[in-house]
Amino acid sequence: MCLHLTLAKLSSFSTLSNIVHYLIKSQNYAEIYNWLCNFFEDHCHCMKFSGLLSTFINITASVIQGSSIGPASFTVTASDLRPLHKDNAMVKFADDTYLIIPEMNSHTCDDELAHISTWAKSNNLALNLGKSKGNHLPNNNIT
């Protein structure tokens, strides 16, 4: 038996400074830094509903919904998010994160969730616990 936690939508409210921090930390080239700064500057968003258009507001997030660079910017931001316990696993794709805890480590679940929550807060992200869920996966002993 294995516990599979789907941590739905680590909402990407990370500011440009978070992305810049990770680029500097990883010693990437100045051209990449300059291109990303240019990409994230001066983006606006509005909504259209029932034929009405809202006012434009500036986007301060590092993951711009619907952009081709959005998933990559989350990958950069989440590059240092790892499980606390060595036998647990974490899979990240776009803004979804999956925590996989083997039955023998079920006692580590609270620690792992607290760790993820602390990490999210320190990176200006919001963990949506209302959309998160857990699944128990049975052992599939194939003979």
PDB file of C-alpha atoms in Angstrom:
ATOM      1  CA  MET A   1       0.000   0.000   0.000  1.00  0.00           C
ATOM      2  CA  CYS A   2       1.284   3.434  -0.900  1.00  0.00           C
ATOM      3  CA  LEU A   3      -0.113   6.874  -0.109  1.00  0.00           C
ATOM      4  CA  HIS A   4      -0.311   9.201  -3.093  1.00  0.00           C
ATOM      5  CA  LEU A   5      -1.048  12.843  -2.265  1.00  0.00           C
ATOM      6  CA  THR A   6      -2.052  15.189  -5.042  1.00  0.00           C
ATOM      7  CA  LEU A   7      -1.140  18.687  -3.926  1.00  0.00           C
ATOM      8  CA  ALA A   8      -3.328  20.490  -6.373  1.00  0.00           C
ATOM      9  CA  LYS A   9      -2.188  23.771  -7.742  1.00  0.00           C
ATOM     10  CA  LEU A  10       0.628  25.231  -5.779  1.00  0.00           C
ATOM     11  CA  SER A  11      -0.813  28.522  -6.923  1.00  0.00           C
ATOM     12  CA  SER A  12       1.892  30.429  -8.644  1.00  0.00           C
ATOM     13  CA  PHE A  13       1.935  33.817  -6.995  1.00  0.00           C
ATOM     14  CA  SER A  14       5.709  33.918  -7.030  1.00  0.00           C
ATOM     15  CA  THR A  15       7.014  37.345  -7.902  1.00  0.00           C
ATOM     16  CA  LEU A  16       9.610  38.120 -10.526  1.00  0.00           C
ATOM     17  CA  SER A  17      12.171  38.471  -7.759  1.00  0.00           C
ATOM     18  CA  ASN A  18      11.721  34.774  -6.896  1.00  0.00           C
ATOM     19  CA  ILE A  19      12.541  33.706 -10.461  1.00  0.00           C
ATOM     20  CA  VAL A  20      15.483  36.102 -10.583  1.00  0.00           C
ATOM     21  CA  HIS A  21      16.731  34.686  -7.266  1.00  0.00           C
ATOM     22  CA  TYR A  22      16.760  31.147  -8.687  1.00  0.00           C
ATOM     23  CA  LEU A  23      18.489  32.242 -11.891  1.00  0.00           C
ATOM     24  CA  ILE A  24      21.208  34.007  -9.934  1.00  0.00           C
ATOM     25  CA  LYS A  25      21.554  31.063  -7.541  1.00  0.00           C
ATOM     26  CA  SER A  26      22.001  28.658 -10.438  1.00  0.00           C
ATOM     27  CA  GLN A  27      24.488  31.000 -12.186  1.00  0.00           C
ATOM     28  CA  ASN A  28      22.658  31.094 -15.510  1.00  0.00           C
ATOM     29  CA  TYR A  29      23.729  33.385 -18.310  1.00  0.00           C
ATOM     30  CA  ALA A  30      22.946  37.093 -18.307  1.00  0.00           C
ATOM     31  CA  GLU A  31      21.115  36.752 -21.630  1.00  0.00           C
ATOM     32  CA  ILE A  32      18.579  34.381 -20.080  1.00  0.00           C
ATOM     33  CA  TYR A  33      18.155  36.685 -17.102  1.00  0.00           C
ATOM     34  CA  ASN A  34      17.609  39.727 -19.330  1.00  0.00           C
ATOM     35  CA  TRP A  35      15.174  37.888 -21.585  1.00  0.00           C
ATOM     36  CA  LEU A  36      13.101  36.660 -18.645  1.00  0.00           C
ATOM     37  CA  CYS A  37      13.050  40.099 -17.027  1.00  0.00           C
ATOM     38  CA  ASN A  38      11.812  41.532 -20.311  1.00  0.00           C
ATOM     39  CA  PHE A  39       9.173  38.800 -20.620  1.00  0.00           C
ATOM     40  CA  PHE A  40       7.764  39.283 -17.115  1.00  0.00           C
ATOM     41  CA  GLU A  41       7.722  43.095 -17.165  1.00  0.00           C
ATOM     42  CA  ASP A  42       4.525  44.984 -17.948  1.00  0.00           C
ATOM     43  CA  HIS A  43       2.158  42.033 -18.426  1.00  0.00           C
ATOM     44  CA  CYS A  44      -1.514  42.811 -17.820  1.00  0.00           C
ATOM     45  CA  HIS A  45      -4.635  40.704 -17.549  1.00  0.00           C
ATOM     46  CA  CYS A  46      -8.364  41.287 -17.869  1.00  0.00           C
ATOM     47  CA  MET A  47     -11.412  39.042 -17.869  1.00  0.00           C
ATOM     48  CA  LYS A  48     -14.390  38.903 -20.168  1.00  0.00           C
ATOM     49  CA  PHE A  49     -17.693  37.611 -18.788  1.00  0.00           C
ATOM     50  CA  SER A  50     -21.146  37.954 -20.305  1.00  0.00           C
ATOM     51  CA  GLY A  51     -19.810  40.397 -22.842  1.00  0.00           C
ATOM     52  CA  LEU A  52     -18.333  42.690 -20.178  1.00  0.00           C
ATOM     53  CA  LEU A  53     -14.603  43.365 -19.991  1.00  0.00           C
ATOM     54  CA  SER A  54     -12.917  44.029 -16.645  1.00  0.00           C
ATOM     55  CA  THR A  55     -10.217  46.626 -16.157  1.00  0.00           C
ATOM     56  CA  PHE A  56      -6.642  45.572 -16.866  1.00  0.00           C
ATOM     57  CA  ILE A  57      -4.438  44.779 -13.880  1.00  0.00           C
ATOM     58  CA  ASN A  58      -0.693  44.125 -13.768  1.00  0.00           C
ATOM     59  CA  ILE A  59       0.450  40.538 -13.350  1.00  0.00           C
ATOM     60  CA  THR A  60       3.041  40.162 -10.600  1.00  0.00           C
ATOM     61  CA  ALA A  61       3.256  36.357 -10.736  1.00  0.00           C
ATOM     62  CA  SER A  62       6.153  34.427 -12.192  1.00  0.00           C
ATOM     63  CA  VAL A  63       3.789  31.964 -13.849  1.00  0.00           C
ATOM     64  CA  ILE A  64       1.587  33.692 -16.388  1.00  0.00           C
ATOM     65  CA  GLN A  65      -1.529  31.578 -16.999  1.00  0.00           C
ATOM     66  CA  GLY A  66      -1.638  30.275 -20.549  1.00  0.00           C
ATOM     67  CA  SER A  67       1.881  31.362 -21.419  1.00  0.00           C
ATOM     68  CA  SER A  68       4.349  28.941 -22.927  1.00  0.00           C
ATOM     69  CA  ILE A  69       6.958  29.815 -20.310  1.00  0.00           C
ATOM     70  CA  GLY A  70       4.572  29.361 -17.343  1.00  0.00           C
ATOM     71  CA  PRO A  71       5.311  25.670 -16.673  1.00  0.00           C
ATOM     72  CA  ALA A  72       9.053  26.242 -17.084  1.00  0.00           C
ATOM     73  CA  SER A  73       9.029  29.145 -14.634  1.00  0.00           C
ATOM     74  CA  PHE A  74       7.288  26.932 -12.058  1.00  0.00           C
ATOM     75  CA  THR A  75       9.913  24.235 -12.668  1.00  0.00           C
ATOM     76  CA  VAL A  76      12.667  26.739 -11.918  1.00  0.00           C
ATOM     77  CA  THR A  77      10.898  28.008  -8.799  1.00  0.00           C
ATOM     78  CA  ALA A  78      10.179  24.481  -7.525  1.00  0.00           C
ATOM     79  CA  SER A  79      13.643  23.108  -8.271  1.00  0.00           C
ATOM     80  CA  ASP A  80      14.604  23.036  -4.588  1.00  0.00           C
ATOM     81  CA  LEU A  81      11.357  21.441  -3.338  1.00  0.00           C
ATOM     82  CA  ARG A  82      12.162  17.888  -2.295  1.00  0.00           C
ATOM     83  CA  PRO A  83      10.650  15.463   0.207  1.00  0.00           C
ATOM     84  CA  LEU A  84      12.109  15.480   3.709  1.00  0.00           C
ATOM     85  CA  HIS A  85      12.313  11.714   3.992  1.00  0.00           C
ATOM     86  CA  LYS A  86      14.539   9.775   1.601  1.00  0.00           C
ATOM     87  CA  ASP A  87      12.066   6.990   0.803  1.00  0.00           C
ATOM     88  CA  ASN A  88       9.286   9.422  -0.131  1.00  0.00           C
ATOM     89  CA  ALA A  89       9.086  10.750  -3.681  1.00  0.00           C
ATOM     90  CA  MET A  90       7.879  13.968  -5.249  1.00  0.00           C
ATOM     91  CA  VAL A  91       6.813  14.477  -8.857  1.00  0.00           C
ATOM     92  CA  LYS A  92       6.254  17.994 -10.189  1.00  0.00           C
ATOM     93  CA  PHE A  93       4.638  18.931 -13.473  1.00  0.00           C
ATOM     94  CA  ALA A  94       3.689  22.491 -14.397  1.00  0.00           C
ATOM     95  CA  ASP A  95       1.987  23.720 -11.207  1.00  0.00           C
ATOM     96  CA  ASP A  96       0.910  20.298  -9.919  1.00  0.00           C
ATOM     97  CA  THR A  97       2.933  18.470  -7.304  1.00  0.00           C
ATOM     98  CA  TYR A  98       2.554  14.832  -6.328  1.00  0.00           C
ATOM     99  CA  LEU A  99       3.924  13.493  -3.060  1.00  0.00           C
ATOM    100  CA  ILE A 100       4.273   9.715  -2.912  1.00  0.00           C
ATOM    101  CA  ILE A 101       4.722   8.131   0.499  1.00  0.00           C
ATOM    102  CA  PRO A 102       5.247   4.363   0.865  1.00  0.00           C
ATOM    103  CA  GLU A 103       3.161   2.655   3.564  1.00  0.00           C
ATOM    104  CA  MET A 104       6.264   2.154   5.725  1.00  0.00           C
ATOM    105  CA  ASN A 105       6.586   5.984   5.850  1.00  0.00           C
ATOM    106  CA  SER A 106       2.925   6.845   6.429  1.00  0.00           C
ATOM    107  CA  HIS A 107       3.956   8.424   9.746  1.00  0.00           C
ATOM    108  CA  THR A 108       5.899  11.106   7.771  1.00  0.00           C
ATOM    109  CA  CYS A 109       2.841  12.543   6.005  1.00  0.00           C
ATOM    110  CA  ASP A 110       2.266  15.443   8.442  1.00  0.00           C
ATOM    111  CA  ASP A 111       5.958  16.382   8.382  1.00  0.00           C
ATOM    112  CA  GLU A 112       6.001  16.353   4.576  1.00  0.00           C
ATOM    113  CA  LEU A 113       2.871  18.518   4.298  1.00  0.00           C
ATOM    114  CA  ALA A 114       4.238  21.007   6.842  1.00  0.00           C
ATOM    115  CA  HIS A 115       7.521  21.111   4.906  1.00  0.00           C
ATOM    116  CA  ILE A 116       5.710  21.771   1.610  1.00  0.00           C
ATOM    117  CA  SER A 117       3.538  24.444   3.214  1.00  0.00           C
ATOM    118  CA  THR A 118       6.588  26.199   4.682  1.00  0.00           C
ATOM    119  CA  TRP A 119       8.404  25.985   1.349  1.00  0.00           C
ATOM    120  CA  ALA A 120       5.374  27.396  -0.488  1.00  0.00           C
ATOM    121  CA  LYS A 121       5.079  30.358   1.892  1.00  0.00           C
ATOM    122  CA  SER A 122       8.786  31.134   1.619  1.00  0.00           C
ATOM    123  CA  ASN A 123       8.439  31.168  -2.188  1.00  0.00           C
ATOM    124  CA  ASN A 124       5.303  33.349  -2.239  1.00  0.00           C
ATOM    125  CA  LEU A 125       3.115  30.419  -3.335  1.00  0.00           C
ATOM    126  CA  ALA A 126      -0.226  29.265  -1.960  1.00  0.00           C
ATOM    127  CA  LEU A 127      -0.881  25.573  -1.368  1.00  0.00           C
ATOM    128  CA  ASN A 128      -4.566  24.956  -2.103  1.00  0.00           C
ATOM    129  CA  LEU A 129      -5.435  22.285   0.464  1.00  0.00           C
ATOM    130  CA  GLY A 130      -9.091  22.412  -0.606  1.00  0.00           C
ATOM    131  CA  LYS A 131      -8.131  20.971  -3.993  1.00  0.00           C
ATOM    132  CA  SER A 132      -5.532  18.580  -2.601  1.00  0.00           C
ATOM    133  CA  LYS A 133      -6.398  14.951  -2.057  1.00  0.00           C
ATOM    134  CA  GLY A 134      -4.876  11.681  -0.989  1.00  0.00           C
ATOM    135  CA  ASN A 135      -5.189   8.238  -2.516  1.00  0.00           C
ATOM    136  CA  HIS A 136      -4.160   4.855  -1.210  1.00  0.00           C
ATOM    137  CA  LEU A 137      -2.615   2.796  -3.986  1.00  0.00           C
ATOM    138  CA  PRO A 138      -2.611  -0.984  -3.465  1.00  0.00           C
ATOM    139  CA  ASN A 139       0.445  -3.122  -3.978  1.00  0.00           C
ATOM    140  CA  ASN A 140       0.307  -4.674  -7.401  1.00  0.00           C
ATOM    141  CA  ASN A 141       2.253  -7.850  -6.987  1.00  0.00           C
ATOM    142  CA  ILE A 142       2.399  -9.218 -10.504  1.00  0.00           C
ATOM    143  CA  THR A 143       3.214 -12.897 -10.651  1.00  0.00           C
TER     144      THR A 143
END
